[in-house]
């Protein structure tokens, strides 16, 4: 449950963090640092990395829904997936 609380807080604050990132990018020194950091991190953009946790739970839900569709009703795992 502590992880879920932390995850909920992260998601609740994501928009604020993105606004803060946009604001920080207005400063030339910060913008230069972010460009340098991006090149050091396999060209991954910070905003893309920040959205990943927000997308995680919906992805798991979609995966389970797809798995349920593709699992025969008579399969012993079907009720476990459905739960």
mmCIF file with all atom_site columns, N, CA and C in Angstrom, residues 10-72:
data_model
loop_
_atom_site.group_PDB
_atom_site.id
_atom_site.type_symbol
_atom_site.label_atom_id
_atom_site.label_alt_id
_atom_site.label_comp_id
_atom_site.label_asym_id
_atom_site.label_entity_id
_atom_site.label_seq_id
_atom_site.pdbx_PDB_ins_code
_atom_site.Cartn_x
_atom_site.Cartn_y
_atom_site.Cartn_z
_atom_site.occupancy
_atom_site.B_iso_or_equiv
_atom_site.pdbx_formal_charge
_atom_site.auth_seq_id
_atom_site.auth_comp_id
_atom_site.auth_asym_id
_atom_site.auth_atom_id
_atom_site.pdbx_PDB_model_num
ATOM 1   N N  . UNK A 1 10 ? 2.635   10.768  -7.058  1.00 0.00 ? 10 UNK A N  1
ATOM 2   C CA . UNK A 1 10 ? 3.420   11.065  -8.261  1.00 0.00 ? 10 UNK A CA 1
ATOM 3   C C  . UNK A 1 10 ? 2.484   11.475  -9.404  1.00 0.00 ? 10 UNK A C  1
ATOM 4   N N  . UNK A 1 11 ? 1.452   10.685  -9.621  1.00 0.00 ? 11 UNK A N  1
ATOM 5   C CA . UNK A 1 11 ? 0.508   10.977  -10.708 1.00 0.00 ? 11 UNK A CA 1
ATOM 6   C C  . UNK A 1 11 ? -0.216  12.302  -10.468 1.00 0.00 ? 11 UNK A C  1
ATOM 7   N N  . UNK A 1 12 ? -0.604  12.532  -9.222  1.00 0.00 ? 12 UNK A N  1
ATOM 8   C CA . UNK A 1 12 ? -1.299  13.779  -8.888  1.00 0.00 ? 12 UNK A CA 1
ATOM 9   C C  . UNK A 1 12 ? -0.420  15.000  -9.139  1.00 0.00 ? 12 UNK A C  1
ATOM 10  N N  . UNK A 1 13 ? 0.881   14.850  -8.962  1.00 0.00 ? 13 UNK A N  1
ATOM 11  C CA . UNK A 1 13 ? 1.810   15.974  -9.100  1.00 0.00 ? 13 UNK A CA 1
ATOM 12  C C  . UNK A 1 13 ? 2.491   16.041  -10.463 1.00 0.00 ? 13 UNK A C  1
ATOM 13  N N  . UNK A 1 14 ? 2.162   15.133  -11.350 1.00 0.00 ? 14 UNK A N  1
ATOM 14  C CA . UNK A 1 14 ? 2.841   15.082  -12.644 1.00 0.00 ? 14 UNK A CA 1
ATOM 15  C C  . UNK A 1 14 ? 2.662   16.375  -13.439 1.00 0.00 ? 14 UNK A C  1
ATOM 16  N N  . UNK A 1 15 ? 1.453   16.876  -13.498 1.00 0.00 ? 15 UNK A N  1
ATOM 17  C CA . UNK A 1 15 ? 1.209   18.100  -14.273 1.00 0.00 ? 15 UNK A CA 1
ATOM 18  C C  . UNK A 1 15 ? 1.992   19.277  -13.689 1.00 0.00 ? 15 UNK A C  1
ATOM 19  N N  . UNK A 1 16 ? 2.048   19.354  -12.376 1.00 0.00 ? 16 UNK A N  1
ATOM 20  C CA . UNK A 1 16 ? 2.824   20.407  -11.717 1.00 0.00 ? 16 UNK A CA 1
ATOM 21  C C  . UNK A 1 16 ? 4.303   20.278  -12.075 1.00 0.00 ? 16 UNK A C  1
ATOM 22  N N  . UNK A 1 17 ? 4.796   19.050  -12.070 1.00 0.00 ? 17 UNK A N  1
ATOM 23  C CA . UNK A 1 17 ? 6.207   18.813  -12.417 1.00 0.00 ? 17 UNK A CA 1
ATOM 24  C C  . UNK A 1 17 ? 6.484   19.205  -13.864 1.00 0.00 ? 17 UNK A C  1
ATOM 25  N N  . UNK A 1 18 ? 5.559   18.902  -14.754 1.00 0.00 ? 18 UNK A N  1
ATOM 26  C CA . UNK A 1 18 ? 5.754   19.256  -16.163 1.00 0.00 ? 18 UNK A CA 1
ATOM 27  C C  . UNK A 1 18 ? 5.735   20.776  -16.340 1.00 0.00 ? 18 UNK A C  1
ATOM 28  N N  . UNK A 1 19 ? 4.858   21.449  -15.616 1.00 0.00 ? 19 UNK A N  1
ATOM 29  C CA . UNK A 1 19 ? 4.831   22.917  -15.672 1.00 0.00 ? 19 UNK A CA 1
ATOM 30  C C  . UNK A 1 19 ? 6.140   23.505  -15.146 1.00 0.00 ? 19 UNK A C  1
ATOM 31  N N  . UNK A 1 20 ? 6.646   22.918  -14.079 1.00 0.00 ? 20 UNK A N  1
ATOM 32  C CA . UNK A 1 20 ? 7.909   23.375  -13.498 1.00 0.00 ? 20 UNK A CA 1
ATOM 33  C C  . UNK A 1 20 ? 9.056   23.134  -14.472 1.00 0.00 ? 20 UNK A C  1
ATOM 34  N N  . UNK A 1 21 ? 9.042   22.003  -15.146 1.00 0.00 ? 21 UNK A N  1
ATOM 35  C CA . UNK A 1 21 ? 10.075  21.706  -16.139 1.00 0.00 ? 21 UNK A CA 1
ATOM 36  C C  . UNK A 1 21 ? 10.037  22.735  -17.276 1.00 0.00 ? 21 UNK A C  1
ATOM 37  N N  . UNK A 1 22 ? 8.831   23.043  -17.765 1.00 0.00 ? 22 UNK A N  1
ATOM 38  C CA . UNK A 1 22 ? 8.705   24.060  -18.829 1.00 0.00 ? 22 UNK A CA 1
ATOM 39  C C  . UNK A 1 22 ? 9.244   25.405  -18.354 1.00 0.00 ? 22 UNK A C  1
ATOM 40  N N  . UNK A 1 23 ? 8.930   25.735  -17.116 1.00 0.00 ? 23 UNK A N  1
ATOM 41  C CA . UNK A 1 23 ? 9.411   26.996  -16.535 1.00 0.00 ? 23 UNK A CA 1
ATOM 42  C C  . UNK A 1 23 ? 10.941  26.997  -16.423 1.00 0.00 ? 23 UNK A C  1
ATOM 43  N N  . UNK A 1 24 ? 11.488  25.897  -15.967 1.00 0.00 ? 24 UNK A N  1
ATOM 44  C CA . UNK A 1 24 ? 12.945  25.795  -15.808 1.00 0.00 ? 24 UNK A CA 1
ATOM 45  C C  . UNK A 1 24 ? 13.671  25.883  -17.149 1.00 0.00 ? 24 UNK A C  1
ATOM 46  N N  . UNK A 1 25 ? 13.038  25.385  -18.192 1.00 0.00 ? 25 UNK A N  1
ATOM 47  C CA . UNK A 1 25 ? 13.660  25.417  -19.520 1.00 0.00 ? 25 UNK A CA 1
ATOM 48  C C  . UNK A 1 25 ? 13.800  26.844  -20.052 1.00 0.00 ? 25 UNK A C  1
ATOM 49  N N  . UNK A 1 26 ? 13.095  27.774  -19.447 1.00 0.00 ? 26 UNK A N  1
ATOM 50  C CA . UNK A 1 26 ? 13.205  29.172  -19.865 1.00 0.00 ? 26 UNK A CA 1
ATOM 51  C C  . UNK A 1 26 ? 14.562  29.765  -19.481 1.00 0.00 ? 26 UNK A C  1
ATOM 52  N N  . UNK A 1 27 ? 15.172  29.199  -18.441 1.00 0.00 ? 27 UNK A N  1
ATOM 53  C CA . UNK A 1 27 ? 16.497  29.652  -18.010 1.00 0.00 ? 27 UNK A CA 1
ATOM 54  C C  . UNK A 1 27 ? 17.546  29.024  -18.923 1.00 0.00 ? 27 UNK A C  1
ATOM 55  N N  . UNK A 1 28 ? 18.373  29.833  -19.570 1.00 0.00 ? 28 UNK A N  1
ATOM 56  C CA . UNK A 1 28 ? 19.370  29.294  -20.512 1.00 0.00 ? 28 UNK A CA 1
ATOM 57  C C  . UNK A 1 28 ? 20.328  28.280  -19.875 1.00 0.00 ? 28 UNK A C  1
ATOM 58  N N  . UNK A 1 29 ? 20.734  28.518  -18.639 1.00 0.00 ? 29 UNK A N  1
ATOM 59  C CA . UNK A 1 29 ? 21.661  27.583  -17.977 1.00 0.00 ? 29 UNK A CA 1
ATOM 60  C C  . UNK A 1 29 ? 21.001  26.228  -17.739 1.00 0.00 ? 29 UNK A C  1
ATOM 61  N N  . UNK A 1 30 ? 19.754  26.271  -17.291 1.00 0.00 ? 30 UNK A N  1
ATOM 62  C CA . UNK A 1 30 ? 19.030  25.016  -17.050 1.00 0.00 ? 30 UNK A CA 1
ATOM 63  C C  . UNK A 1 30 ? 18.765  24.301  -18.370 1.00 0.00 ? 30 UNK A C  1
ATOM 64  N N  . UNK A 1 31 ? 18.379  25.046  -19.385 1.00 0.00 ? 31 UNK A N  1
ATOM 65  C CA . UNK A 1 31 ? 18.120  24.451  -20.701 1.00 0.00 ? 31 UNK A CA 1
ATOM 66  C C  . UNK A 1 31 ? 19.384  23.780  -21.238 1.00 0.00 ? 31 UNK A C  1
ATOM 67  N N  . UNK A 1 32 ? 20.525  24.444  -21.088 1.00 0.00 ? 32 UNK A N  1
ATOM 68  C CA . UNK A 1 32 ? 21.800  23.870  -21.545 1.00 0.00 ? 32 UNK A CA 1
ATOM 69  C C  . UNK A 1 32 ? 22.132  22.598  -20.765 1.00 0.00 ? 32 UNK A C  1
ATOM 70  N N  . UNK A 1 33 ? 21.888  22.633  -19.446 1.00 0.00 ? 33 UNK A N  1
ATOM 71  C CA . UNK A 1 33 ? 22.127  21.448  -18.621 1.00 0.00 ? 33 UNK A CA 1
ATOM 72  C C  . UNK A 1 33 ? 21.250  20.286  -19.080 1.00 0.00 ? 33 UNK A C  1
ATOM 73  N N  . UNK A 1 34 ? 19.971  20.560  -19.357 1.00 0.00 ? 34 UNK A N  1
ATOM 74  C CA . UNK A 1 34 ? 19.054  19.501  -19.775 1.00 0.00 ? 34 UNK A CA 1
ATOM 75  C C  . UNK A 1 34 ? 19.466  18.901  -21.119 1.00 0.00 ? 34 UNK A C  1
ATOM 76  N N  . UNK A 1 35 ? 19.955  19.722  -22.021 1.00 0.00 ? 35 UNK A N  1
ATOM 77  C CA . UNK A 1 35 ? 20.429  19.222  -23.316 1.00 0.00 ? 35 UNK A CA 1
ATOM 78  C C  . UNK A 1 35 ? 21.636  18.319  -23.101 1.00 0.00 ? 35 UNK A C  1
ATOM 79  N N  . UNK A 1 36 ? 22.537  18.750  -22.230 1.00 0.00 ? 36 UNK A N  1
ATOM 80  C CA . UNK A 1 36 ? 23.740  17.954  -21.937 1.00 0.00 ? 36 UNK A CA 1
ATOM 81  C C  . UNK A 1 36 ? 23.352  16.631  -21.259 1.00 0.00 ? 36 UNK A C  1
ATOM 82  N N  . UNK A 1 37 ? 22.443  16.717  -20.319 1.00 0.00 ? 37 UNK A N  1
ATOM 83  C CA . UNK A 1 37 ? 21.996  15.514  -19.611 1.00 0.00 ? 37 UNK A CA 1
ATOM 84  C C  . UNK A 1 37 ? 21.292  14.551  -20.568 1.00 0.00 ? 37 UNK A C  1
ATOM 85  N N  . UNK A 1 38 ? 20.517  15.090  -21.489 1.00 0.00 ? 38 UNK A N  1
ATOM 86  C CA . UNK A 1 38 ? 19.813  14.264  -22.465 1.00 0.00 ? 38 UNK A CA 1
ATOM 87  C C  . UNK A 1 38 ? 20.808  13.479  -23.315 1.00 0.00 ? 38 UNK A C  1
ATOM 88  N N  . UNK A 1 39 ? 21.858  14.130  -23.771 1.00 0.00 ? 39 UNK A N  1
ATOM 89  C CA . UNK A 1 39 ? 22.844  13.426  -24.602 1.00 0.00 ? 39 UNK A CA 1
ATOM 90  C C  . UNK A 1 39 ? 23.597  12.371  -23.792 1.00 0.00 ? 39 UNK A C  1
ATOM 91  N N  . UNK A 1 40 ? 23.737  12.599  -22.498 1.00 0.00 ? 40 UNK A N  1
ATOM 92  C CA . UNK A 1 40 ? 24.415  11.624  -21.639 1.00 0.00 ? 40 UNK A CA 1
ATOM 93  C C  . UNK A 1 40 ? 23.509  10.441  -21.286 1.00 0.00 ? 40 UNK A C  1
ATOM 94  N N  . UNK A 1 41 ? 22.203  10.595  -21.533 1.00 0.00 ? 41 UNK A N  1
ATOM 95  C CA . UNK A 1 41 ? 21.222  9.557   -21.179 1.00 0.00 ? 41 UNK A CA 1
ATOM 96  C C  . UNK A 1 41 ? 20.583  8.949   -22.426 1.00 0.00 ? 41 UNK A C  1
ATOM 97  N N  . UNK A 1 42 ? 21.389  8.614   -23.386 1.00 0.00 ? 42 UNK A N  1
ATOM 98  C CA . UNK A 1 42 ? 20.914  7.975   -24.623 1.00 0.00 ? 42 UNK A CA 1
ATOM 99  C C  . UNK A 1 42 ? 19.847  8.797   -25.329 1.00 0.00 ? 42 UNK A C  1
ATOM 100 N N  . UNK A 1 43 ? 19.948  10.117  -25.237 1.00 0.00 ? 43 UNK A N  1
ATOM 101 C CA . UNK A 1 43 ? 19.016  11.049  -25.877 1.00 0.00 ? 43 UNK A CA 1
ATOM 102 C C  . UNK A 1 43 ? 17.568  10.896  -25.419 1.00 0.00 ? 43 UNK A C  1
ATOM 103 N N  . UNK A 1 44 ? 17.385  10.427  -24.196 1.00 0.00 ? 44 UNK A N  1
ATOM 104 C CA . UNK A 1 44 ? 16.038  10.338  -23.646 1.00 0.00 ? 44 UNK A CA 1
ATOM 105 C C  . UNK A 1 44 ? 15.647  11.697  -23.070 1.00 0.00 ? 44 UNK A C  1
ATOM 106 N N  . UNK A 1 45 ? 14.484  12.166  -23.439 1.00 0.00 ? 45 UNK A N  1
ATOM 107 C CA . UNK A 1 45 ? 13.993  13.467  -23.010 1.00 0.00 ? 45 UNK A CA 1
ATOM 108 C C  . UNK A 1 45 ? 13.396  13.339  -21.606 1.00 0.00 ? 45 UNK A C  1
ATOM 109 N N  . UNK A 1 46 ? 13.704  14.287  -20.734 1.00 0.00 ? 46 UNK A N  1
ATOM 110 C CA . UNK A 1 46 ? 13.236  14.225  -19.348 1.00 0.00 ? 46 UNK A CA 1
ATOM 111 C C  . UNK A 1 46 ? 11.715  14.127  -19.260 1.00 0.00 ? 46 UNK A C  1
ATOM 112 N N  . UNK A 1 47 ? 11.002  14.890  -20.055 1.00 0.00 ? 47 UNK A N  1
ATOM 113 C CA . UNK A 1 47 ? 9.536   14.843  -19.996 1.00 0.00 ? 47 UNK A CA 1
ATOM 114 C C  . UNK A 1 47 ? 9.010   13.451  -20.367 1.00 0.00 ? 47 UNK A C  1
ATOM 115 N N  . UNK A 1 48 ? 9.682   12.770  -21.274 1.00 0.00 ? 48 UNK A N  1
ATOM 116 C CA . UNK A 1 48 ? 9.294   11.410  -21.649 1.00 0.00 ? 48 UNK A CA 1
ATOM 117 C C  . UNK A 1 48 ? 9.530   10.449  -20.489 1.00 0.00 ? 48 UNK A C  1
ATOM 118 N N  . UNK A 1 49 ? 10.637  10.617  -19.806 1.00 0.00 ? 49 UNK A N  1
ATOM 119 C CA . UNK A 1 49 ? 10.928  9.764   -18.651 1.00 0.00 ? 49 UNK A CA 1
ATOM 120 C C  . UNK A 1 49 ? 9.947   10.013  -17.511 1.00 0.00 ? 49 UNK A C  1
ATOM 121 N N  . UNK A 1 50 ? 9.542   11.264  -17.341 1.00 0.00 ? 50 UNK A N  1
ATOM 122 C CA . UNK A 1 50 ? 8.633   11.610  -16.243 1.00 0.00 ? 50 UNK A CA 1
ATOM 123 C C  . UNK A 1 50 ? 7.224   11.058  -16.453 1.00 0.00 ? 50 UNK A C  1
ATOM 124 N N  . UNK A 1 51 ? 6.802   10.851  -17.684 1.00 0.00 ? 51 UNK A N  1
ATOM 125 C CA . UNK A 1 51 ? 5.453   10.342  -17.958 1.00 0.00 ? 51 UNK A CA 1
ATOM 126 C C  . UNK A 1 51 ? 5.372   8.823   -17.811 1.00 0.00 ? 51 UNK A C  1
ATOM 127 N N  . UNK A 1 52 ? 6.495   8.144   -17.878 1.00 0.00 ? 52 UNK A N  1
ATOM 128 C CA . UNK A 1 52 ? 6.489   6.679   -17.871 1.00 0.00 ? 52 UNK A CA 1
ATOM 129 C C  . UNK A 1 52 ? 5.781   6.065   -16.659 1.00 0.00 ? 52 UNK A C  1
ATOM 130 N N  . UNK A 1 53 ? 6.041   6.512   -15.441 1.00 0.00 ? 53 UNK A N  1
ATOM 131 C CA . UNK A 1 53 ? 5.311   5.930   -14.309 1.00 0.00 ? 53 UNK A CA 1
ATOM 132 C C  . UNK A 1 53 ? 3.802   6.176   -14.374 1.00 0.00 ? 53 UNK A C  1
ATOM 133 N N  . UNK A 1 54 ? 3.400   7.308   -14.921 1.00 0.00 ? 54 UNK A N  1
ATOM 134 C CA . UNK A 1 54 ? 1.973   7.632   -15.033 1.00 0.00 ? 54 UNK A CA 1
ATOM 135 C C  . UNK A 1 54 ? 1.287   6.647   -15.980 1.00 0.00 ? 54 UNK A C  1
ATOM 136 N N  . UNK A 1 55 ? 1.996   6.212   -16.997 1.00 0.00 ? 55 UNK A N  1
ATOM 137 C CA . UNK A 1 55 ? 1.431   5.298   -17.995 1.00 0.00 ? 55 UNK A CA 1
ATOM 138 C C  . UNK A 1 55 ? 1.498   3.832   -17.578 1.00 0.00 ? 55 UNK A C  1
ATOM 139 N N  . UNK A 1 56 ? 2.243   3.525   -16.544 1.00 0.00 ? 56 UNK A N  1
ATOM 140 C CA . UNK A 1 56 ? 2.501   2.128   -16.188 1.00 0.00 ? 56 UNK A CA 1
ATOM 141 C C  . UNK A 1 56 ? 1.245   1.348   -15.817 1.00 0.00 ? 56 UNK A C  1
ATOM 142 N N  . UNK A 1 57 ? 0.450   1.814   -14.884 1.00 0.00 ? 57 UNK A N  1
ATOM 143 C CA . UNK A 1 57 ? -0.734  1.071   -14.425 1.00 0.00 ? 57 UNK A CA 1
ATOM 144 C C  . UNK A 1 57 ? -1.752  0.899   -15.555 1.00 0.00 ? 57 UNK A C  1
ATOM 145 N N  . UNK A 1 58 ? -2.055  1.953   -16.330 1.00 0.00 ? 58 UNK A N  1
ATOM 146 C CA . UNK A 1 58 ? -2.973  1.715   -17.451 1.00 0.00 ? 58 UNK A CA 1
ATOM 147 C C  . UNK A 1 58 ? -2.455  0.658   -18.438 1.00 0.00 ? 58 UNK A C  1
ATOM 148 N N  . UNK A 1 59 ? -1.151  0.600   -18.628 1.00 0.00 ? 59 UNK A N  1
ATOM 149 C CA . UNK A 1 59 ? -0.581  -0.430  -19.519 1.00 0.00 ? 59 UNK A CA 1
ATOM 150 C C  . UNK A 1 59 ? -0.812  -1.821  -18.955 1.00 0.00 ? 59 UNK A C  1
ATOM 151 N N  . UNK A 1 60 ? -0.608  -1.982  -17.644 1.00 0.00 ? 60 UNK A N  1
ATOM 152 C CA . UNK A 1 60 ? -0.844  -3.294  -17.018 1.00 0.00 ? 60 UNK A CA 1
ATOM 153 C C  . UNK A 1 60 ? -2.301  -3.696  -17.165 1.00 0.00 ? 60 UNK A C  1
ATOM 154 N N  . UNK A 1 61 ? -3.203  -2.740  -16.983 1.00 0.00 ? 61 UNK A N  1
ATOM 155 C CA . UNK A 1 61 ? -4.628  -3.029  -17.100 1.00 0.00 ? 61 UNK A CA 1
ATOM 156 C C  . UNK A 1 61 ? -4.955  -3.482  -18.526 1.00 0.00 ? 61 UNK A C  1
ATOM 157 N N  . UNK A 1 62 ? -4.425  -2.780  -19.516 1.00 0.00 ? 62 UNK A N  1
ATOM 158 C CA . UNK A 1 62 ? -4.662  -3.151  -20.915 1.00 0.00 ? 62 UNK A CA 1
ATOM 159 C C  . UNK A 1 62 ? -4.077  -4.533  -21.215 1.00 0.00 ? 62 UNK A C  1
ATOM 160 N N  . UNK A 1 63 ? -2.910  -4.817  -20.666 1.00 0.00 ? 63 UNK A N  1
ATOM 161 C CA . UNK A 1 63 ? -2.282  -6.122  -20.866 1.00 0.00 ? 63 UNK A CA 1
ATOM 162 C C  . UNK A 1 63 ? -3.160  -7.231  -20.288 1.00 0.00 ? 63 UNK A C  1
ATOM 163 N N  . UNK A 1 64 ? -3.670  -7.027  -19.084 1.00 0.00 ? 64 UNK A N  1
ATOM 164 C CA . UNK A 1 64 ? -4.525  -8.040  -18.467 1.00 0.00 ? 64 UNK A CA 1
ATOM 165 C C  . UNK A 1 64 ? -5.843  -8.207  -19.227 1.00 0.00 ? 64 UNK A C  1
ATOM 166 N N  . UNK A 1 65 ? -6.412  -7.128  -19.721 1.00 0.00 ? 65 UNK A N  1
ATOM 167 C CA . UNK A 1 65 ? -7.647  -7.222  -20.507 1.00 0.00 ? 65 UNK A CA 1
ATOM 168 C C  . UNK A 1 65 ? -7.399  -8.024  -21.786 1.00 0.00 ? 65 UNK A C  1
ATOM 169 N N  . UNK A 1 66 ? -6.268  -7.767  -22.436 1.00 0.00 ? 66 UNK A N  1
ATOM 170 C CA . UNK A 1 66 ? -5.922  -8.497  -23.649 1.00 0.00 ? 66 UNK A CA 1
ATOM 171 C C  . UNK A 1 66 ? -5.669  -9.967  -23.342 1.00 0.00 ? 66 UNK A C  1
ATOM 172 N N  . UNK A 1 67 ? -4.970  -10.219 -22.244 1.00 0.00 ? 67 UNK A N  1
ATOM 173 C CA . UNK A 1 67 ? -4.696  -11.598 -21.836 1.00 0.00 ? 67 UNK A CA 1
ATOM 174 C C  . UNK A 1 67 ? -5.994  -12.339 -21.547 1.00 0.00 ? 67 UNK A C  1
ATOM 175 N N  . UNK A 1 68 ? -6.930  -11.674 -20.906 1.00 0.00 ? 68 UNK A N  1
ATOM 176 C CA . UNK A 1 68 ? -8.222  -12.290 -20.594 1.00 0.00 ? 68 UNK A CA 1
ATOM 177 C C  . UNK A 1 68 ? -8.978  -12.634 -21.874 1.00 0.00 ? 68 UNK A C  1
ATOM 178 N N  . UNK A 1 69 ? -8.941  -11.732 -22.857 1.00 0.00 ? 69 UNK A N  1
ATOM 179 C CA . UNK A 1 69 ? -9.615  -11.990 -24.140 1.00 0.00 ? 69 UNK A CA 1
ATOM 180 C C  . UNK A 1 69 ? -9.039  -13.213 -24.838 1.00 0.00 ? 69 UNK A C  1
ATOM 181 N N  . UNK A 1 70 ? -7.724  -13.402 -24.692 1.00 0.00 ? 70 UNK A N  1
ATOM 182 C CA . UNK A 1 70 ? -7.045  -14.470 -25.425 1.00 0.00 ? 70 UNK A CA 1
ATOM 183 C C  . UNK A 1 70 ? -6.924  -15.772 -24.629 1.00 0.00 ? 70 UNK A C  1
ATOM 184 N N  . UNK A 1 71 ? -7.448  -15.775 -23.405 1.00 0.00 ? 71 UNK A N  1
ATOM 185 C CA . UNK A 1 71 ? -7.408  -16.976 -22.581 1.00 0.00 ? 71 UNK A CA 1
ATOM 186 C C  . UNK A 1 71 ? -8.778  -17.644 -22.633 1.00 0.00 ? 71 UNK A C  1
ATOM 187 N N  . UNK A 1 72 ? -8.794  -18.899 -23.002 1.00 0.00 ? 72 UNK A N  1
ATOM 188 C CA . UNK A 1 72 ? -10.060 -19.633 -23.105 1.00 0.00 ? 72 UNK A CA 1
ATOM 189 C C  . UNK A 1 72 ? -10.762 -19.673 -21.745 1.00 0.00 ? 72 UNK A C  1
#
